[in-house]
Amino acid sequence: MQIDTSKPSVARIYDYWLGGKDNFEIDRIAADQLTKLVPDAVEMCRDNRAFLKRTVTLLAEAGIRQFLDIGSGLPTQENVHEVALGAAPDSSIVYVDNDPMVLVHGRALLSDAGHAWVVEGDIYDPGGIVAKAADRLDFDRPVAVLMLAIAHFVTDDAELSRIITELRAHLAPGSYIVMSHAFAGERTGDATVQGVQEVYAKSAAGGLTPRSREQIGGLFEGMELLEPELVPVKSWRTSTPPDYTKPTTIGVVAKL
Ligand SMILES: C[S@@+](CC[C@H](N)C(=O)[O-])C[C@H]1O[C@@H](n2cnc3c(N)ncnc32)[C@H](O)[C@@H]1O
């Protein structure tokens, strides 16, 4: 698979924000356009990674030993396998992404990890992802599916709903879905949010759709939402009060 440098990649933009070196000028230009519009963007990425770490630790401590990270991104500090294996050394972790750079770097990083693997997969094909991951994970037992900062790149509401419904059908009772998702709140439709959407529309991901807390919660109907349910990732089991007045990322942990 060829690395495409003709369009910014969301994986490489994110890598740049988190201080990585796996990005190109086209990604840095897009990232800088985004930080002009949303000066908190880098802090939002860090808050998202902190949410990831808290939730993976929590689920490992709750007995989960299988993790499926869809849209895993370029390796950064405290990757899911490091956090999961730190909490539960007998865990298995499968990373899934469709970005060739993520696949190359992930495979190099994990070549001797033993408990963690990278597979190519597309969020639009949950059945295909599960089929590939089934080489390493037992879907008759609980799995924690992580979908962090990826579902908002599925711009069509009905498509996202289909994806989550199909995914849920493959999961055993006691499984979890952890999601973080862009939220525009009171800024929905304003010039800043539109500007952000225009930058992402030109990226390889093809667009970004922020959603309301009700829309995000609706994906998990019939599942138990762990307290405090749908709040900014920064406030999910922390002492930071939720702030819905500006664009943020909503975090949720749903149990089947
Ligand atoms: C913003 S990064 C998030 C990385 C990581 N999950 C985190 O929260 O720190 C989004 C990731 O989703 C991946 N992605 C975007 N669209 C995808 C798709 N259709 N299928 C699989 N992965 C996708 C990107 O390549 C990128 O690595």
Coordinates of C-alpha atoms and ligand atoms in Angstrom, one line a residue:
M1 CA 0.0 0.0 0.0
Q2 CA 1.4 3.4 -1.1
I3 CA 1.7 6.3 1.3
D4 CA -0.3 9.1 -0.1
T5 CA 1.2 12.5 0.5
S6 CA -1.2 14.4 -1.9
K7 CA -3.7 14.8 0.9
P8 CA -3.4 15.4 4.7
S9 CA -3.9 12.2 6.7
V10 CA -5.8 12.4 10.0
A11 CA -3.3 9.9 11.5
R12 CA -0.4 12.1 10.6
I13 CA -2.0 15.3 11.7
Y14 CA -2.7 13.7 15.1
D15 CA 0.9 12.4 15.2
Y16 CA 2.2 16.0 14.5
W17 CA 0.0 17.4 17.4
L18 CA 1.3 14.7 19.8
G19 CA 4.9 15.6 18.9
G20 CA 5.6 12.7 16.6
K21 CA 7.8 12.7 13.5
D22 CA 5.7 10.6 11.1
N23 CA 4.1 13.5 9.2
F24 CA 4.7 15.5 6.1
E25 CA 4.4 19.2 5.3
I26 CA 0.9 18.8 3.9
D27 CA -0.2 17.4 7.3
R28 CA 1.5 20.1 9.2
I29 CA -0.2 22.8 7.1
A30 CA -3.6 21.3 7.7
A31 CA -2.8 20.8 11.5
D32 CA -1.8 24.5 11.8
Q33 CA -5.0 25.6 10.0
L34 CA -6.9 23.6 12.5
T35 CA -5.1 25.0 15.5
K36 CA -5.7 28.5 14.3
L37 CA -9.4 27.7 14.4
V38 CA -9.3 25.6 17.6
P39 CA -6.4 26.7 19.7
D40 CA -7.1 23.8 22.2
A41 CA -6.6 21.1 19.5
V42 CA -3.3 19.8 20.9
E43 CA -4.7 19.8 24.5
M44 CA -7.8 18.0 23.2
C45 CA -5.6 15.2 21.7
R46 CA -3.7 14.8 25.0
D47 CA -7.0 14.7 26.9
N48 CA -8.2 12.0 24.5
R49 CA -5.1 9.9 25.1
A50 CA -5.5 10.3 28.8
F51 CA -9.1 9.1 28.5
L52 CA -7.8 6.1 26.5
K53 CA -5.4 5.3 29.3
R54 CA -7.9 5.6 32.1
T55 CA -10.5 3.5 30.3
V56 CA -8.1 0.7 29.2
T57 CA -6.8 0.5 32.7
L58 CA -10.3 0.4 34.1
L59 CA -11.4 -2.3 31.8
A60 CA -8.3 -4.4 32.4
E61 CA -8.9 -4.1 36.1
A62 CA -12.5 -5.2 35.5
G63 CA -11.2 -8.4 33.9
I64 CA -11.1 -7.6 30.2
R65 CA -8.2 -9.3 28.5
Q66 CA -8.9 -8.6 24.8
F67 CA -8.7 -5.2 23.2
L68 CA -9.6 -4.3 19.6
D69 CA -8.5 -0.7 18.8
I70 CA -10.1 0.5 15.6
G71 CA -8.5 3.6 14.1
S72 CA -5.5 3.1 16.4
G73 CA -3.3 5.8 14.9
L74 CA 0.4 6.1 14.7
P75 CA 2.3 4.7 17.7
T76 CA 2.6 7.3 20.4
Q77 CA 3.6 7.3 24.1
E78 CA 1.5 4.9 26.2
N79 CA 0.0 2.8 23.4
V80 CA -3.0 0.7 24.2
H81 CA -0.9 -2.5 24.5
E82 CA 1.6 -0.9 26.9
V83 CA -1.3 0.3 29.1
A84 CA -3.2 -3.0 28.9
L85 CA -0.2 -5.2 29.4
G86 CA 0.9 -3.0 32.3
A87 CA -2.4 -3.6 34.0
A88 CA -3.0 -7.2 32.8
P89 CA 0.1 -9.0 31.3
D90 CA -2.0 -11.8 29.8
S91 CA -3.9 -9.3 27.5
S92 CA -4.1 -9.6 23.7
I93 CA -4.4 -6.4 21.7
V94 CA -5.3 -6.0 18.0
Y95 CA -4.8 -2.7 16.4
V96 CA -6.7 -1.8 13.2
D97 CA -6.2 1.1 10.8
N98 CA -6.5 1.9 7.1
D99 CA -3.6 4.3 6.9
P100 CA -0.5 2.7 5.3
M101 CA 1.9 4.7 7.5
V102 CA 0.2 3.5 10.7
L103 CA 0.4 -0.1 9.4
V104 CA 4.1 0.1 8.6
H105 CA 5.1 1.8 11.9
G106 CA 2.8 -0.3 13.9
R107 CA 4.2 -3.6 12.5
A108 CA 7.8 -2.4 13.1
L109 CA 7.0 -1.4 16.7
L110 CA 5.2 -4.6 17.5
S111 CA 7.4 -7.1 15.7
D112 CA 8.5 -8.7 19.0
A113 CA 5.7 -7.7 21.3
G114 CA 4.0 -11.1 21.3
H115 CA 0.7 -9.9 22.7
A116 CA -0.2 -7.2 20.2
W117 CA -0.8 -7.2 16.4
V118 CA -1.7 -4.7 13.7
V119 CA -4.2 -5.5 10.9
E120 CA -5.4 -3.5 8.0
G121 CA -9.1 -2.8 8.2
D122 CA -11.8 -0.3 7.5
I123 CA -14.3 0.9 10.0
Y124 CA -17.0 0.7 7.3
D125 CA -16.5 -3.1 7.3
P126 CA -16.9 -4.3 10.9
G127 CA -17.4 -7.9 9.8
G128 CA -14.1 -7.8 7.9
I129 CA -12.3 -6.4 11.0
V130 CA -13.7 -9.0 13.3
A131 CA -12.8 -11.8 10.8
K132 CA -9.2 -10.7 10.7
A133 CA -9.0 -10.0 14.5
A134 CA -10.5 -13.5 15.2
D135 CA -7.0 -14.9 14.4
R136 CA -5.9 -13.3 17.7
L137 CA -9.1 -12.6 19.8
D138 CA -11.8 -15.0 20.8
F139 CA -15.1 -13.2 20.1
D140 CA -17.0 -15.8 22.2
R141 CA -15.5 -14.0 25.2
P142 CA -15.7 -10.3 26.1
V143 CA -13.7 -7.9 24.0
A144 CA -13.2 -4.1 24.6
V145 CA -13.6 -2.3 21.3
L146 CA -11.9 1.1 21.3
M147 CA -13.1 3.7 18.8
L148 CA -11.2 6.8 19.9
A149 CA -11.4 9.9 17.7
I150 CA -12.5 7.9 14.7
A151 CA -16.3 7.7 14.5
H152 CA -16.7 11.4 13.6
F153 CA -14.8 10.6 10.4
V154 CA -17.9 8.5 9.4
T155 CA -19.8 11.6 8.2
D156 CA -23.1 9.9 7.5
D157 CA -25.3 9.2 10.6
A158 CA -27.1 6.2 9.1
E159 CA -23.7 4.6 8.2
L160 CA -22.3 5.1 11.7
S161 CA -25.4 3.5 13.1
R162 CA -25.1 0.5 10.8
I163 CA -21.4 0.1 11.7
I164 CA -22.1 0.1 15.5
T165 CA -25.1 -2.3 15.1
E166 CA -23.0 -4.7 13.0
L167 CA -20.1 -4.5 15.4
R168 CA -22.4 -5.2 18.4
A169 CA -23.8 -8.3 16.7
H170 CA -20.2 -9.8 16.8
L171 CA -19.6 -9.1 20.5
A172 CA -20.2 -11.4 23.4
P173 CA -22.1 -10.2 26.5
G174 CA -19.8 -8.4 28.9
S175 CA -18.0 -6.7 26.0
Y176 CA -17.4 -3.0 25.9
I177 CA -17.3 -0.2 23.3
V178 CA -15.3 2.8 24.3
M179 CA -15.8 5.8 22.0
S180 CA -14.6 9.4 21.9
H181 CA -16.3 11.6 19.4
A182 CA -16.1 15.3 18.3
F183 CA -18.8 17.5 19.7
A184 CA -19.5 21.1 18.6
G185 CA -22.1 21.9 21.3
E186 CA -23.3 25.5 21.2
R187 CA -20.9 26.2 18.3
T188 CA -22.6 23.8 15.9
G189 CA -22.8 25.3 12.5
D190 CA -20.8 28.4 13.3
A191 CA -17.9 29.7 11.2
T192 CA -15.2 28.0 13.4
V193 CA -16.8 24.6 13.2
Q194 CA -17.5 25.0 9.5
G195 CA -13.8 26.0 9.0
V196 CA -12.7 22.8 10.8
Q197 CA -15.0 20.7 8.7
E198 CA -13.6 22.3 5.5
V199 CA -10.1 21.3 6.5
Y200 CA -11.1 17.7 7.2
A201 CA -13.1 17.5 4.0
K202 CA -9.8 17.9 2.1
S203 CA -8.1 15.2 4.1
A204 CA -7.8 11.5 3.2
A205 CA -10.6 10.8 5.7
G206 CA -13.0 12.9 3.6
G207 CA -14.8 14.9 6.3
L208 CA -15.7 15.2 10.0
T209 CA -19.2 15.3 11.5
P210 CA -19.5 16.5 15.1
R211 CA -22.5 14.9 16.9
S212 CA -24.7 15.8 19.9
R213 CA -24.5 13.8 23.1
E214 CA -28.0 12.4 22.2
Q215 CA -26.8 11.2 18.9
I216 CA -23.7 9.6 20.3
G217 CA -25.7 8.0 23.2
G218 CA -28.3 6.7 20.6
L219 CA -25.6 4.4 19.1
F220 CA -25.6 2.5 22.4
E221 CA -29.3 2.0 23.0
G222 CA -29.8 -1.2 25.1
M223 CA -26.3 -1.1 26.4
E224 CA -25.3 0.1 29.9
L225 CA -23.4 3.4 29.9
L226 CA -20.8 3.5 32.6
E227 CA -21.0 6.6 34.9
P228 CA -20.6 9.5 34.1
E229 CA -22.1 8.5 30.8
L230 CA -21.6 11.1 28.0
V231 CA -19.2 13.9 29.1
P232 CA -16.1 15.5 27.7
V233 CA -13.2 13.1 27.8
K234 CA -11.4 15.5 30.1
S235 CA -14.3 15.1 32.6
W236 CA -14.8 11.4 32.3
R237 CA -14.0 10.2 35.9
T238 CA -11.9 13.2 36.7
S239 CA -12.6 16.2 38.9
T240 CA -12.8 18.6 35.9
P241 CA -16.3 20.0 35.5
P242 CA -17.8 19.4 32.0
D243 CA -17.8 22.4 29.7
Y244 CA -20.2 22.1 26.7
T245 CA -19.8 25.7 25.5
K246 CA -16.9 25.0 23.1
P247 CA -15.9 22.3 20.7
T248 CA -14.7 19.3 22.7
T249 CA -14.6 15.5 22.5
I250 CA -17.3 13.4 24.2
G251 CA -16.2 10.2 25.9
V252 CA -18.4 7.2 26.6
V253 CA -17.9 3.6 27.8
A254 CA -20.8 1.2 26.9
K255 CA -21.2 -2.3 28.2
L256 CA -23.0 -5.1 26.4
Ligands
LIG1 C1 -7.4 11.0 15.1 S1 -6.7 9.4 14.9 C2 -7.1 8.7 16.5 C3 -6.0 7.7 16.9 C4 -6.3 7.0 18.3 N1 -7.5 6.2 18.2 C5 -6.4 8.0 19.4 O1 -7.6 8.4 19.7 O2 -5.4 8.4 19.9 C6 -7.9 8.6 13.8 C7 -7.4 7.3 13.2 O3 -8.4 6.7 12.5 C8 -7.9 6.1 11.3 N2 -9.0 6.0 10.3 C9 -9.7 7.0 9.7 N3 -10.6 6.5 8.9 C10 -10.6 5.2 9.0 C11 -11.3 4.1 8.4 N4 -12.2 4.3 7.5 N5 -11.0 2.8 8.8 C12 -10.0 2.6 9.7 N6 -9.2 3.6 10.3 C13 -9.5 4.9 9.9 C14 -6.9 7.1 10.9 O4 -5.9 6.5 10.0 C15 -6.2 7.5 12.2 O5 -5.2 6.6 12.5

